[in-house]
CSV table of C-alpha atoms and ligand atoms in Angstrom, one decimal:
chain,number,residue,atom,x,y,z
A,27,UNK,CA,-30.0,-18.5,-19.5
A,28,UNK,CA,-29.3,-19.8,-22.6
A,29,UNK,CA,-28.8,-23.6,-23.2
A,30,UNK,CA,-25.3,-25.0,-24.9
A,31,UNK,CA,-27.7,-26.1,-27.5
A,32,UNK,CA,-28.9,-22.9,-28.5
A,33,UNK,CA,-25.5,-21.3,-28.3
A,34,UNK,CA,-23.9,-23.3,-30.6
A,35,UNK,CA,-26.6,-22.9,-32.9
A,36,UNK,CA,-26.5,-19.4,-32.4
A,37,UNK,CA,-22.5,-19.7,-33.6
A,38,UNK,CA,-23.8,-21.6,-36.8
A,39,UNK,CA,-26.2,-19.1,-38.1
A,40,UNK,CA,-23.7,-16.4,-37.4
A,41,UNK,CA,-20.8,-18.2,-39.1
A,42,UNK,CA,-23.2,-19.1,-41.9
A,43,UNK,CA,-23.9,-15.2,-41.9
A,44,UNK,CA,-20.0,-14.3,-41.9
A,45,UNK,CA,-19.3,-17.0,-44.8
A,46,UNK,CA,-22.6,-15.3,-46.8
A,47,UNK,CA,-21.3,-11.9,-46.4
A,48,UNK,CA,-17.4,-12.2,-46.9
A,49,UNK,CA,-18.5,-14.3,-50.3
A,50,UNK,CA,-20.1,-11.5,-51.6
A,51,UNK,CA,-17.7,-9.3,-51.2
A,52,UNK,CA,-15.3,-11.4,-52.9
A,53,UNK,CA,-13.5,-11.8,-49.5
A,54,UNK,CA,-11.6,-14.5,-47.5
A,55,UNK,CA,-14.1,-15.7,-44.2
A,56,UNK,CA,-10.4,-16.0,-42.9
A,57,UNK,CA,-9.5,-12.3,-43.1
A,58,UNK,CA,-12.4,-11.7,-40.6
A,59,UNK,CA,-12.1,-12.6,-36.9
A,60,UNK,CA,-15.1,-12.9,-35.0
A,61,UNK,CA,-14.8,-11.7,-31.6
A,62,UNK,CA,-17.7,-13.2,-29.5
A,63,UNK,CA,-19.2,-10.1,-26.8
A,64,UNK,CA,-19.7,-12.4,-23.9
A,65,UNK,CA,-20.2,-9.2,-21.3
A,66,UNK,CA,-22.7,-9.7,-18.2
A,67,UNK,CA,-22.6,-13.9,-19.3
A,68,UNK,CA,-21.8,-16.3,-16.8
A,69,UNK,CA,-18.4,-17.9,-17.1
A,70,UNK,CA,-21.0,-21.1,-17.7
A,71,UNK,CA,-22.2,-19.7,-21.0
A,72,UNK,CA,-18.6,-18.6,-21.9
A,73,UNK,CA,-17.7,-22.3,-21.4
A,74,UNK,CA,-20.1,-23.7,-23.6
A,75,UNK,CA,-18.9,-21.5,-26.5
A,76,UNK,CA,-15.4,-23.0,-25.7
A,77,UNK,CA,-16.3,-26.3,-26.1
A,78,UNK,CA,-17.8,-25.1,-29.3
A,79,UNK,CA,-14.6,-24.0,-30.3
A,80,UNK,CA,-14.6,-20.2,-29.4
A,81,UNK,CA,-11.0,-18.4,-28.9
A,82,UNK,CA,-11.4,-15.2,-29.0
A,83,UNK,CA,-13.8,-13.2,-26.7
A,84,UNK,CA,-14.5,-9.4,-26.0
A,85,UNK,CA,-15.8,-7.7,-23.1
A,86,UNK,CA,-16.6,-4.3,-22.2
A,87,UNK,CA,-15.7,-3.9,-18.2
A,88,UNK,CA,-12.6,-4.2,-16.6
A,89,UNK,CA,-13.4,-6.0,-13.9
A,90,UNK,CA,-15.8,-8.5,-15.5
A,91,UNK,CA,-13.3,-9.2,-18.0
A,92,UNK,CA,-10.5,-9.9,-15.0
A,93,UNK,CA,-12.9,-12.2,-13.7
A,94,UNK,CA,-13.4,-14.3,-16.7
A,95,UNK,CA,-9.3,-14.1,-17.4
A,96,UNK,CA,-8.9,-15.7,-14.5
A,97,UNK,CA,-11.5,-18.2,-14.1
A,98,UNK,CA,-10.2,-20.1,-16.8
A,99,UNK,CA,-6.8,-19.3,-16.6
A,100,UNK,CA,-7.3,-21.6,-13.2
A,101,UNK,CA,-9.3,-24.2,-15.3
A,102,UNK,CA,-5.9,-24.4,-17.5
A,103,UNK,CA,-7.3,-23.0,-20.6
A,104,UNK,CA,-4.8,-20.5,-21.5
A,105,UNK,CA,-5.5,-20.2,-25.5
A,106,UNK,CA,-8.0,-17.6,-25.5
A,107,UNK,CA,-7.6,-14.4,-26.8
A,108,UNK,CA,-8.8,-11.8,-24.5
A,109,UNK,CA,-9.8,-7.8,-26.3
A,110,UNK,CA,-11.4,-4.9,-24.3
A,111,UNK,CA,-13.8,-3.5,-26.5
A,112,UNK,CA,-16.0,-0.8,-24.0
A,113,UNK,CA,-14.8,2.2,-22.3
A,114,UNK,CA,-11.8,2.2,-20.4
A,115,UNK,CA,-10.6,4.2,-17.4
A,116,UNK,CA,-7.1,5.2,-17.0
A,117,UNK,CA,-6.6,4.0,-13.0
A,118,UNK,CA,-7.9,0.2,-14.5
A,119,UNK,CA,-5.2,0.0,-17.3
A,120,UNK,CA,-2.6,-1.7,-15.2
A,121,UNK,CA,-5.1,-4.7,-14.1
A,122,UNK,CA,-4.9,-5.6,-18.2
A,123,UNK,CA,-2.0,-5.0,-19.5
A,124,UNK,CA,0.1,-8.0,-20.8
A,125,UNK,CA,-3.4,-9.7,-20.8
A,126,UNK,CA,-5.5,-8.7,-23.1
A,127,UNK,CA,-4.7,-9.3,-26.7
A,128,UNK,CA,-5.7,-5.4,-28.1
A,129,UNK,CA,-7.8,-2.7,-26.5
A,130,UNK,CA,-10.4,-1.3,-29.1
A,131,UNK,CA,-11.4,1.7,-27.2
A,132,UNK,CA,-8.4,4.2,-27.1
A,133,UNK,CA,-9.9,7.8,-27.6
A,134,UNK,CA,-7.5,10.1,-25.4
A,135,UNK,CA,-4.0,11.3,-25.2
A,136,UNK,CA,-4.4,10.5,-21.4
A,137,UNK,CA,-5.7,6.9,-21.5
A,138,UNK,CA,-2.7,6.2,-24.7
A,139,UNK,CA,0.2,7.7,-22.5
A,140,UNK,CA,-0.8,5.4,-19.4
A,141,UNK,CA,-1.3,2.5,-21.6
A,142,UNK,CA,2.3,3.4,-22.6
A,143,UNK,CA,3.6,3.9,-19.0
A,144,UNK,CA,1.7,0.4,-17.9
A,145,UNK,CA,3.4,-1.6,-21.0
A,146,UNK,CA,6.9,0.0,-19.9
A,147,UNK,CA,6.4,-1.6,-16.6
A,148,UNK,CA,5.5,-4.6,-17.5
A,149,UNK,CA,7.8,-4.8,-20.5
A,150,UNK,CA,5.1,-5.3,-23.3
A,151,UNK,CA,3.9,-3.7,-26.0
A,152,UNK,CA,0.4,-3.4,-26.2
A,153,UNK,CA,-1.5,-3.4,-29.6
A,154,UNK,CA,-4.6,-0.6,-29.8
A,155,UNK,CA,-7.1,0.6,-32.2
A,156,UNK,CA,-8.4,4.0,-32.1
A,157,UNK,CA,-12.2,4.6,-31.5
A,158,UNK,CA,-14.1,7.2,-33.9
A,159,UNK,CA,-17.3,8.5,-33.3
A,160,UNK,CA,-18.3,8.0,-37.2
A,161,UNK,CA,-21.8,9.1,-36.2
A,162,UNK,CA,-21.3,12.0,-34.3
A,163,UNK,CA,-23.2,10.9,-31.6
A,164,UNK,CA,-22.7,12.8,-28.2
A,165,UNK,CA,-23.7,9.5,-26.1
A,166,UNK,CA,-20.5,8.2,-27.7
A,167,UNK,CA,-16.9,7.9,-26.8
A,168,UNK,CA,-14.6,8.5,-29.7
A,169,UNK,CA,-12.7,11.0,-31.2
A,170,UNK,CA,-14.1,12.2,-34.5
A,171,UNK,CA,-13.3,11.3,-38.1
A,172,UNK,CA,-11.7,14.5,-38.3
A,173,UNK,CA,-9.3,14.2,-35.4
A,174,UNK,CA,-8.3,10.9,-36.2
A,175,UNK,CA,-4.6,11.9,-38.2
A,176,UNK,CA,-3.7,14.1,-36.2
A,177,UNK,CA,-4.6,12.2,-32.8
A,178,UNK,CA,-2.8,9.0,-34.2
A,179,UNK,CA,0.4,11.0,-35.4
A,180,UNK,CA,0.5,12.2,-31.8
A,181,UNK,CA,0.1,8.7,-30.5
A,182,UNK,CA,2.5,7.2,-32.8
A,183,UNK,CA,5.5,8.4,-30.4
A,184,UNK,CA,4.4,6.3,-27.4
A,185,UNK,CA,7.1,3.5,-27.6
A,186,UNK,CA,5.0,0.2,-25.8
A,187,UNK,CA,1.8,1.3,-27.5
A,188,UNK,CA,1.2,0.1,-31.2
A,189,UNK,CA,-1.7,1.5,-33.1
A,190,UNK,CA,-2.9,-1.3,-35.2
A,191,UNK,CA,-6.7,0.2,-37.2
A,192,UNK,CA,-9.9,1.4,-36.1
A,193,UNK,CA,-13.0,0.7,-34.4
A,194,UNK,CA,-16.3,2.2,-34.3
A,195,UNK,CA,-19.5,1.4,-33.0
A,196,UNK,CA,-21.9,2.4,-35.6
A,197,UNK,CA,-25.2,4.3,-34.4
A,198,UNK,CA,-28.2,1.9,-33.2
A,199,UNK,CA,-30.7,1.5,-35.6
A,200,UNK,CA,-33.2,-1.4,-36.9
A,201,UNK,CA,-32.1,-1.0,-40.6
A,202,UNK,CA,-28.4,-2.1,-40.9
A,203,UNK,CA,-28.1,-0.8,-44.3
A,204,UNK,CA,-28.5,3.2,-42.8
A,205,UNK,CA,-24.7,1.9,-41.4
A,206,UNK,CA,-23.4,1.2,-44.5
A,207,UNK,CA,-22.3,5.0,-45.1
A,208,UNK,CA,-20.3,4.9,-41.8
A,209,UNK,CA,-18.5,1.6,-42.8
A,210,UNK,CA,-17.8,3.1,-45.7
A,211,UNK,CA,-16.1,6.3,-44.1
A,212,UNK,CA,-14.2,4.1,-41.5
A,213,UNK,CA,-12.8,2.5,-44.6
A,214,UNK,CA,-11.6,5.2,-46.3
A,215,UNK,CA,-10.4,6.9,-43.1
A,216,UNK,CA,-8.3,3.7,-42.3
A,217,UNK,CA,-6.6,3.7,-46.0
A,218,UNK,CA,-6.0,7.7,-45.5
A,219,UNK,CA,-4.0,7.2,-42.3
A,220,UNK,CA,-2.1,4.2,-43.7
A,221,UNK,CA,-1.3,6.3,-46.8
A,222,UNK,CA,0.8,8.5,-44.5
A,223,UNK,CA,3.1,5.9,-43.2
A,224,UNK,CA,3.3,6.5,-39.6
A,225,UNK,CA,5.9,5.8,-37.7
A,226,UNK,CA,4.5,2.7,-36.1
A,227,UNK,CA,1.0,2.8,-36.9
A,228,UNK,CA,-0.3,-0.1,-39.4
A,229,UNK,CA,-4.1,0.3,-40.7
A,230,UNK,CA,-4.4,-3.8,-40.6
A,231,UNK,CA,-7.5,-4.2,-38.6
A,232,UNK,CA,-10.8,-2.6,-38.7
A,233,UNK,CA,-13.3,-3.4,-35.7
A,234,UNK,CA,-16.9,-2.9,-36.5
A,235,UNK,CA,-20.0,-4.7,-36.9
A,236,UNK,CA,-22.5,-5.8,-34.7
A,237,UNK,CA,-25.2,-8.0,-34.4
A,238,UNK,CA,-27.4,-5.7,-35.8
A,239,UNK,CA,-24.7,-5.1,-39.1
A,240,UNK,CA,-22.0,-7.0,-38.9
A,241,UNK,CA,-23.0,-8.3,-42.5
A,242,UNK,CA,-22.7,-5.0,-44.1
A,243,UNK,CA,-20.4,-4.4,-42.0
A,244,UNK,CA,-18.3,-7.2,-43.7
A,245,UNK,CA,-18.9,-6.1,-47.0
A,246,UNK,CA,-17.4,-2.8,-46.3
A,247,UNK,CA,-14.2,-4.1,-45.1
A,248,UNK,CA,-14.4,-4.9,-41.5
A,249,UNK,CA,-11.4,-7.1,-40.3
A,250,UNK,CA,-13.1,-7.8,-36.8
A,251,UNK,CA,-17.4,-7.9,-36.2
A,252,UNK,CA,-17.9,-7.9,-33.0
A,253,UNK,CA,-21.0,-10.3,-31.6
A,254,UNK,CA,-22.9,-10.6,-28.2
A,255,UNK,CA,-26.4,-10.8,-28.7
A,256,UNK,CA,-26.3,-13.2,-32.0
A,257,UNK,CA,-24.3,-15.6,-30.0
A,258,UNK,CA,-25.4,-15.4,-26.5
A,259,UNK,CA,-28.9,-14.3,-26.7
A,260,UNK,CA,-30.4,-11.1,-25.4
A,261,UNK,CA,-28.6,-9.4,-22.5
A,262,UNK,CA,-29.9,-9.8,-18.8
A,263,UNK,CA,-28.4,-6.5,-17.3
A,264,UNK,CA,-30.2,-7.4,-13.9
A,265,UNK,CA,-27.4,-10.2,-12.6
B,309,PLP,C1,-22.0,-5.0,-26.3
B,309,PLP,C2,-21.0,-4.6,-27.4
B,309,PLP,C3,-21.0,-5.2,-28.6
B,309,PLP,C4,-21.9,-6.3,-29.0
B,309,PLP,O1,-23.2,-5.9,-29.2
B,309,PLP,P1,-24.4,-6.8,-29.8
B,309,PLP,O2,-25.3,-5.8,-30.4
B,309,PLP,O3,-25.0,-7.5,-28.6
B,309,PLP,O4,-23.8,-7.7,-30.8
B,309,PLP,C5,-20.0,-4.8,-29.5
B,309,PLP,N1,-19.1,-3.9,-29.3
B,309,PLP,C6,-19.1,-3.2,-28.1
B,309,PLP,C7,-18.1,-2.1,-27.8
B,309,PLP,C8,-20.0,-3.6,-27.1
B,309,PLP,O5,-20.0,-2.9,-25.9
């Protein structure tokens, strides 16, 4: 496990990274948000990035995330901003909704309308972003590039649900800059969509970029990077 040392260095390096990055681009570190991937972590290692500050956190499983949500919801802690980023399963919607701060991952018709249905109930209105395959890669979830207007325009008429940009996860690869292309299409594909003024959909926030690219991912426009292993250190999958 890592130590609370070695975590907040880890934050360092990456903020250093972020500040590097948005500079060059000739862009504002504060028109980036850093969501820290703290999925299969202990709620120990989640508490040392608190206390080094961290606010906002992703994770990918519904039932991990609950877990977390309500660990320190019990320690009083009640400031942090909660985002699903991973797959998510229509029957688990209704354990999240009115807790989580935006869902990254909406890629169906189905899983939109019973976001929609699960906001009515609760009286919220829950803030999305729409996932896109940018790689065409059949391991992925995601709808394509393609699909994207059209999908969104049908989303657009779910009253609780508010589509609020994109998200991606770029294909895995040891060079960050074979990414760049992608990033460069997400772009693009979120300033298309705005351009059509949707009834209810804003192109605001662009989620993409991880620790393997989240610096070229910066320079391309991303809004939100999403980190896990550059903060918390490699993933144990076996706890
Ligand atoms: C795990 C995960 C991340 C973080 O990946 P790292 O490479 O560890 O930074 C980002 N986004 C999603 C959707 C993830 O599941």
């Amino acid at each position: 496990m890592i130590t609370e040392k070695e975590l907040k260095e880890n934050l360092d390096f990456v903020e250093s990274k972020i500040c590097e990055a948005a500079a060059k681009a000739n862009r504002e570190r504060n028109d980036i948000k850093l969501i820290s991937i703290s999925k299969t972590n202990p709620v120990e290692v989640l508490e040392y990035a608190v206390n080094a500050g961290v606010r906002v956190f992703g994770e990918n499983k519904v039932q991990e995330l609950v877990t977390k949500m309500d660990y320190f919801d019990a320690k009083g802690i009640n400031d942090i901003e909660w985002h699903l980023v991973g797959h998510l399963q229509s029957n688990k919607v209704k354990y999240i909704i009115g807790r989580v701060k935006m869902i990254h991952s909406v890629e169906s018709e189905k899983l939109a309308a019973v976001i929609d249905q699960e906001s009515k109930k609760k009286n919220v209105i829950t803030d999305i972003l729409v996932e896109v395959n940018i790689g065409s890669e059949d391991s992925k979830f995601g709808i394509t590039a393609e699909e994207a207007p059209e999908f969104i325009e049908k989303i657009s008429k779910f009253e609780n649900i508010r589509v609020k940009g994109l998200m991606c996860i770029a294909p895995y690869t040891s060079d960050p800059e074979e990414n760049r292309k992608f990033f460069i299409q997400m772009k693009k594909l979120s300033v298309d969509i705005a351009n059509k003024n949707i009834h209810n959909v804003t192109m605001n926030n662009l989620s993409m970029g991880m620790t393997g690219d989240y610096t070229v991912a910066i320079e391309e426009g991303a809004t939100m990077i999403r980190v896990g292993t550059g903060i918390f250190g490699k993933r144990d999958y076996s706890i």
